[in-house]
Coordinates of C-alpha atoms and ligand atoms in Angstrom, one line a residue:
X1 CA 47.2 -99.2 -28.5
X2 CA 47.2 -100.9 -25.4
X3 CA 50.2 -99.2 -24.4
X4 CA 49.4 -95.9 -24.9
X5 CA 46.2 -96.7 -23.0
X6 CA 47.5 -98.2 -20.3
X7 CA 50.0 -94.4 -20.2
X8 CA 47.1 -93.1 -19.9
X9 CA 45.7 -94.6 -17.2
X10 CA 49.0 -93.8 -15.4
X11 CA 49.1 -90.2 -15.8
X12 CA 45.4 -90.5 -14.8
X13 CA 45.8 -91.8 -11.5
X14 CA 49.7 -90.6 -11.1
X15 CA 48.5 -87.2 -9.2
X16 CA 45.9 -88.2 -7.1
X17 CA 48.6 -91.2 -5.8
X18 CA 50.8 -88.6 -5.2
X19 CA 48.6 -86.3 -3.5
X20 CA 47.2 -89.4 -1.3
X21 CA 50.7 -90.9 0.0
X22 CA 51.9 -87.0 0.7
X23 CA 48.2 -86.5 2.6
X24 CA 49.3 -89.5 4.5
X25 CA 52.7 -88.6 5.0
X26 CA 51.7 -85.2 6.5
X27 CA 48.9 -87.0 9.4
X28 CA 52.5 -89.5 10.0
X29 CA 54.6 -86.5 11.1
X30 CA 51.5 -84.3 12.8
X31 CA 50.7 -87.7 14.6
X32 CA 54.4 -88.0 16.0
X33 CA 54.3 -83.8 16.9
X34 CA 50.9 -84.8 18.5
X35 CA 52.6 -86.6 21.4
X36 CA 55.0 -84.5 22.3
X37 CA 53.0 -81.3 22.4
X38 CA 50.1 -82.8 24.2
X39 CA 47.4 -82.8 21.9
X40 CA 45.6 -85.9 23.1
X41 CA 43.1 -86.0 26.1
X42 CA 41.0 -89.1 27.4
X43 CA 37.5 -88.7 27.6
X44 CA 35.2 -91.0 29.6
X45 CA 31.6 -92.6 29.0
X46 CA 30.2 -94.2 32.0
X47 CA 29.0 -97.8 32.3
X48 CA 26.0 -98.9 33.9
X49 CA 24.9 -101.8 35.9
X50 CA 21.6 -102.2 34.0
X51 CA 20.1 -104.4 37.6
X52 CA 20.8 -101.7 40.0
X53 CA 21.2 -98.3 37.7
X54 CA 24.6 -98.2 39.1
X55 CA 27.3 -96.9 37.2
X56 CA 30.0 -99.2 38.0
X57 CA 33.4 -97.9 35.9
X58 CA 33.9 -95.5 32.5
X59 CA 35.9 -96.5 29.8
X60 CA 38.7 -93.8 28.6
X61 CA 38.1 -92.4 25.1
X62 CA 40.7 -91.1 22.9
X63 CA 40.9 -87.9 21.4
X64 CA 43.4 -85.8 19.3
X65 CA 42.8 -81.9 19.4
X66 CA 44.9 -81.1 16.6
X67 CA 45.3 -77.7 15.8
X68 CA 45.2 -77.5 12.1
X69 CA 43.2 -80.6 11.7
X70 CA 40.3 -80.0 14.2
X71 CA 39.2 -82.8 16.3
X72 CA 40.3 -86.0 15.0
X73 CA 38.6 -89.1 15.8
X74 CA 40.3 -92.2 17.1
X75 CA 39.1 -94.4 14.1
X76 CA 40.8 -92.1 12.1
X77 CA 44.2 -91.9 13.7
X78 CA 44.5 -95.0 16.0
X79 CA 45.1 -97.4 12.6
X80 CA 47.7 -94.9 11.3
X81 CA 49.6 -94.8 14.8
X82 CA 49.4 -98.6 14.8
X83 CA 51.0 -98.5 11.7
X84 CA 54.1 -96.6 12.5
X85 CA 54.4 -97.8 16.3
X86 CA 53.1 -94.7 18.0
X87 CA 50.5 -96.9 19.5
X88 CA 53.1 -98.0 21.7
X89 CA 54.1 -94.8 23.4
X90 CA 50.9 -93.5 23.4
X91 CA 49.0 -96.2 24.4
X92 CA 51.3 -96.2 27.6
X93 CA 50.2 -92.7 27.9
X94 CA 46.7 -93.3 27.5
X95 CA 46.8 -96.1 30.2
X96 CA 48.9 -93.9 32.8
X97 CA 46.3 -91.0 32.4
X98 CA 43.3 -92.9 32.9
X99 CA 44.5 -94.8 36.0
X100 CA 45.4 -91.6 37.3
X101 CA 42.5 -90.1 36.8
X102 CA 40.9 -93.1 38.0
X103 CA 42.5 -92.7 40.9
X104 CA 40.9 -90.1 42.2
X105 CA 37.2 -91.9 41.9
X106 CA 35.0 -93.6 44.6
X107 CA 36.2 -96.9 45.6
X108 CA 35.0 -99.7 43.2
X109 CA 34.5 -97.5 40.3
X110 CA 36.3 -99.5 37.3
X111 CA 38.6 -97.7 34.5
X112 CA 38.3 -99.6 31.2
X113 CA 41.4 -98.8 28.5
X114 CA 41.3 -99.9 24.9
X115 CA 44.4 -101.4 23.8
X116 CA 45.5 -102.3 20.7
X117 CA 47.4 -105.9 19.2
X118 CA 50.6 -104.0 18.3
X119 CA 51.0 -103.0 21.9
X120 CA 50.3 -106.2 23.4
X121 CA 53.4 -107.8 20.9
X122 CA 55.7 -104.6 21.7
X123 CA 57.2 -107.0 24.5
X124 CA 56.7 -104.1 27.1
X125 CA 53.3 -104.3 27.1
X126 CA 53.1 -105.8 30.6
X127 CA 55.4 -103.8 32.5
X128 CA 54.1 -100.8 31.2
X129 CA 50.7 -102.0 32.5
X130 CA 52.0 -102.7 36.0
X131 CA 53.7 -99.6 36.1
X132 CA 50.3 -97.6 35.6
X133 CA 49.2 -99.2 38.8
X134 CA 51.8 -98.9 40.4
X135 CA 52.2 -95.0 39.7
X136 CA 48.6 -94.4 39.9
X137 CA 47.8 -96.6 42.8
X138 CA 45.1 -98.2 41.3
X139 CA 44.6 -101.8 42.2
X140 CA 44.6 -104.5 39.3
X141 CA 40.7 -105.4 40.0
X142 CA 39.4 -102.5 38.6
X143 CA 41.4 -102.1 35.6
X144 CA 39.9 -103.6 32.6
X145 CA 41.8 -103.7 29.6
X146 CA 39.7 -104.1 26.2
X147 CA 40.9 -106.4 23.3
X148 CA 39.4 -106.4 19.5
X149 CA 39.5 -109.9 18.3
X150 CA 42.5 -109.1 15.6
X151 CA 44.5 -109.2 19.1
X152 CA 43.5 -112.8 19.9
X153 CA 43.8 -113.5 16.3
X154 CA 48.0 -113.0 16.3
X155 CA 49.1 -116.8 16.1
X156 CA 52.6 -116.2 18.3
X157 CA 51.7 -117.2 21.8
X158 CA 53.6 -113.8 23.2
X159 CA 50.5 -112.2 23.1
X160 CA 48.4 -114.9 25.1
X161 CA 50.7 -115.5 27.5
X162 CA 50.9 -111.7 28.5
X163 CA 46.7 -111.8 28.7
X164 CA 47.1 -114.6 31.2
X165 CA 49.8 -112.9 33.2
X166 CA 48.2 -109.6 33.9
X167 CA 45.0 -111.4 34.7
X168 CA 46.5 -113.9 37.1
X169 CA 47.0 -110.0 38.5
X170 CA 43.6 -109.4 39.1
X171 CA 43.0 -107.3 35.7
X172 CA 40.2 -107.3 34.0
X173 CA 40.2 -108.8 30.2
X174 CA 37.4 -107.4 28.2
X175 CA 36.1 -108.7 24.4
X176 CA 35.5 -105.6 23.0
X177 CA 32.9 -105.5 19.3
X178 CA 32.3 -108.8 20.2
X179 CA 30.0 -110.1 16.8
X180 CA 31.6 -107.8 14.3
X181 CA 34.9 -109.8 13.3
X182 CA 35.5 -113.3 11.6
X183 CA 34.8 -115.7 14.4
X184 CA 34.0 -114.2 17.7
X185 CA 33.0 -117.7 19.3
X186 CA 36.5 -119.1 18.6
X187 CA 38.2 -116.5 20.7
X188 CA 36.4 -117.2 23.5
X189 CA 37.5 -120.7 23.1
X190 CA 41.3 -119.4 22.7
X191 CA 41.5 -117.3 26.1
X192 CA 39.2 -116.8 28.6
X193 CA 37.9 -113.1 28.6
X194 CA 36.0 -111.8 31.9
X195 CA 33.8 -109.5 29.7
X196 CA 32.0 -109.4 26.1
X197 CA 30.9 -106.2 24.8
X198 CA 28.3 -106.6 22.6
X199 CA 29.2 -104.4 19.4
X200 CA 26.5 -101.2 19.0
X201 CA 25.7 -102.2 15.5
X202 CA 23.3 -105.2 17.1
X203 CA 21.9 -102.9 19.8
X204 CA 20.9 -100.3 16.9
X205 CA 19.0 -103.2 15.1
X206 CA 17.8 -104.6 18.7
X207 CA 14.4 -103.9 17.8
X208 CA 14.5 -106.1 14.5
X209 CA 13.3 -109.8 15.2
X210 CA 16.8 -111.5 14.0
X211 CA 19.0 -109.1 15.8
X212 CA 17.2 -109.2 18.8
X213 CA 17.6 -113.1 19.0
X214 CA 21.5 -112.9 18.5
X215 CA 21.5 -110.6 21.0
X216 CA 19.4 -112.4 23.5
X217 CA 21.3 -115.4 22.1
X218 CA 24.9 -113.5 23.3
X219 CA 23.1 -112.3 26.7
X220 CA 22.5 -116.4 27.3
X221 CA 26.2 -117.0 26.4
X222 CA 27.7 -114.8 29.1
X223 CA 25.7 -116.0 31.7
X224 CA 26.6 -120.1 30.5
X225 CA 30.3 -118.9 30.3
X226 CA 30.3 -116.8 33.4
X227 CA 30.9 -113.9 31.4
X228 CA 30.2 -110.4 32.2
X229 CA 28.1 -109.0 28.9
X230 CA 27.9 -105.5 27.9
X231 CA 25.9 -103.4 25.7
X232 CA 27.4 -100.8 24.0
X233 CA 25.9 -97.8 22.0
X234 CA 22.5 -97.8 23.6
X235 CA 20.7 -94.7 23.1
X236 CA 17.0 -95.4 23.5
X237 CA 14.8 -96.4 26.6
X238 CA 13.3 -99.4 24.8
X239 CA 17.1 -101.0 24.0
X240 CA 17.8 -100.5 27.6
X241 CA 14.1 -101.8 28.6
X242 CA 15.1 -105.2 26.1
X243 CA 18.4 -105.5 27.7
X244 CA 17.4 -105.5 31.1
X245 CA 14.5 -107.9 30.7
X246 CA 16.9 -110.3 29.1
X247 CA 19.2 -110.3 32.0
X248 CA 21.8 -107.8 30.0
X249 CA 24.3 -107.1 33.1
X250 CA 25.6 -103.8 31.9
X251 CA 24.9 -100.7 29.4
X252 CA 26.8 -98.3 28.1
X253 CA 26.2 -95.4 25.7
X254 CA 24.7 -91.8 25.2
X255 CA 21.5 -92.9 26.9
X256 CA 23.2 -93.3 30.7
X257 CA 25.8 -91.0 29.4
X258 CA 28.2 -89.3 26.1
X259 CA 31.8 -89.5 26.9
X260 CA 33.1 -87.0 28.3
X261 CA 36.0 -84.4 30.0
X262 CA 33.4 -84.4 33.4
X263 CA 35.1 -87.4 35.3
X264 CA 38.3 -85.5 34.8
X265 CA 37.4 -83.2 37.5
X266 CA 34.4 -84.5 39.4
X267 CA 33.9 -88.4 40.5
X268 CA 31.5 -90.3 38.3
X269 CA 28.0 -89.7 39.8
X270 CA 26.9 -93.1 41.7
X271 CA 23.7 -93.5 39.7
X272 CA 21.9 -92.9 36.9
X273 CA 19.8 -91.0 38.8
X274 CA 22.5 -88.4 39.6
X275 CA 23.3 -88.4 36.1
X276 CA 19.9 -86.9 34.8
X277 CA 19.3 -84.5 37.7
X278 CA 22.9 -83.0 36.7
X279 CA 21.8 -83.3 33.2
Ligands
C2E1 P1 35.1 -98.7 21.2 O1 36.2 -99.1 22.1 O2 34.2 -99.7 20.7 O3 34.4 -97.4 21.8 C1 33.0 -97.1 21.7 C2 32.8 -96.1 20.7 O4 31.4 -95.9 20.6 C3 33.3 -94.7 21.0 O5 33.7 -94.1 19.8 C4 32.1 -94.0 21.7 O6 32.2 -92.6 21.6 C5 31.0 -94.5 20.8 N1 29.7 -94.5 21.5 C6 29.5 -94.6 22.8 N2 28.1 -94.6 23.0 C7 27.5 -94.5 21.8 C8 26.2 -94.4 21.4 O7 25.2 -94.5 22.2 N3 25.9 -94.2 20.1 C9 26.9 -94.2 19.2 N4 26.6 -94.0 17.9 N5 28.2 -94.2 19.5 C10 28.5 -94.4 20.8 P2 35.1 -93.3 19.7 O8 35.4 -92.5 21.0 O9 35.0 -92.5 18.4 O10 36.2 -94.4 19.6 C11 36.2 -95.3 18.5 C12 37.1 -96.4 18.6 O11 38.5 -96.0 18.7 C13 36.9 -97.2 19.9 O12 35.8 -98.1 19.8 C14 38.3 -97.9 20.1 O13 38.3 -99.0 19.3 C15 39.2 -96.9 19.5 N6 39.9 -96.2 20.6 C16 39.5 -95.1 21.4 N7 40.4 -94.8 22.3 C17 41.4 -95.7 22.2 C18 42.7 -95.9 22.9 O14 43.0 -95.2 23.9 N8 43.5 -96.9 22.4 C19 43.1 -97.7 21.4 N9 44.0 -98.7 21.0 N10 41.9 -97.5 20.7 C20 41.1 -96.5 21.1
MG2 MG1 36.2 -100.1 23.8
MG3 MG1 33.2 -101.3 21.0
MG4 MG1 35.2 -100.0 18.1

């Protein structure tokens, strides 16, 4: 009996298996055609200094315009190109765009890049970074680079020792969903990041009496730590009005301004202020 239930349960879940790992299969070899036809494009979203209403950088957005698929968000393929190493390749051409467009933006302006852990270990990862500059003529200072905690998570010291090398450059290492994972205050014991970004899941809630405190609490620990914090994901007038009374140093999100194809062509404008008369 239990045989022929457990058959059962097979040729239950044996088509839908098979439909799943071909699905997968499928976005595995469109994702490797992706590259090579040029189907990806950076956006940017502009980051504000919350004291002076400055924007002071934009951080470079992935996105894949695929043509049977639609417009595929980055949470959707980035894990999946982690998984079979296109990370690498395109991460290097995600980092060589953006400083080149970068490039072309007033003096000061920052470019922030997300990069992933399997590019850090790929063992190329800082050449590839230097090279960016080099090509683009960007200077190190206002690159930023952002880390998820799974990269200061790997235990091989590889991966910390080429953090501390391109900072000793000048480059920028940002903490990005900082509160989200396991342990965020242990990785700020394990390398010394020049920026946290608060993840947008606490700036949603801001308004609740618990989340405001961790928040506020976070705000207090980049100042201690000499920490540049960020905001992300703020969208309304009274998270910005919190942040800025509690000493938040930057904001980013669809309330100083979406990501978006603009800074591709135009330079970011200087102020907030700019930003709502052209909006
Ligand atoms: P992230 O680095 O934390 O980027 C912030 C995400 O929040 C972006 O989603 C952005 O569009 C979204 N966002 C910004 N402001 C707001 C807001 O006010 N409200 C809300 N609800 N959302 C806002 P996106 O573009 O879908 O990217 C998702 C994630 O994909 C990124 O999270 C990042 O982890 C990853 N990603 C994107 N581009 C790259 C890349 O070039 N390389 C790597 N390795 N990862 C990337
Ligand atoms: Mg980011
Ligand atoms: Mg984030
Ligand atoms: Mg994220």
């Amino acid at each position: 009996r239990a045989k022929s239930e457990g058959r059962n349960v097979y040729r239950f879940f044996e088509p839908g298996m098979d439909a799943m790992v071909r699905a997968r299969r499928a976005l595995e070899t469109d994702l490797e055609a992706a590259l090579r036809r040029q189907e990806f494009e950076l956006d940017f979203q502009p980051i504000m200094n919350i004291a002076s209403s400055e924007i002071v950088g934009a951080e470079a957005l992935m996105r894949w315009h695929s043509p049977a698929r639609g417009l595929v968000p980055p949470d959707d393929f980035i894990p999946v190109a982690e998984e079979i190493g296109l990370i690498v390749p395109l991460g290097e051409w995600a980092l060589r765009n953006a400083c080149t467009v970068a490039a072309g933006w007033p003096d000061g302006l920052r470019i922030a890049v997300n990069v992933s852990a399997v590019q850090i270990k790929s063992g190329t990862f800082a050449r590839s970074v230097i090279s960016a500059l080099a090509f683009s003529g960007v200077p190190a200072d206002r690159l930023e680079l952002e880390i998820t905690e799974t990269v200061l998570m790997d235990e091989s010291d590889t991966v910390l020792k080429t953090l501390s090398q391109l900072r000793d450059l000048g480059i920028r290492i940002a903490l990005d969903d900082f509160g989200i994972g396991y342990s965020s205050l242990s990785y700020l014991r394990r390398f010394p990041v020049d920026k946290i970004k608060i993840d947008r899941s606490f700036i949603r809630d801001i308004d609740k009496r618990d989340t405001a405190a961790i928040v506020r609490t976070v705000i207090g620990l980049g100042a201690q730590l000499g920490i540049t914090v960020t905001a992300e994901g703020v969208e309304t007038e009274a998270q910005l009005e919190f942040l800025s009374r509690e000493g938040c140093v930057e904001a980013q999100g669809y309330l100083i301004g979406a990501p978006s194809k603009a800074a591709d062509i135009n330079p970011l404008p200087k102020s907030r202020a700019a930003i709502r008369q052209s909006g």
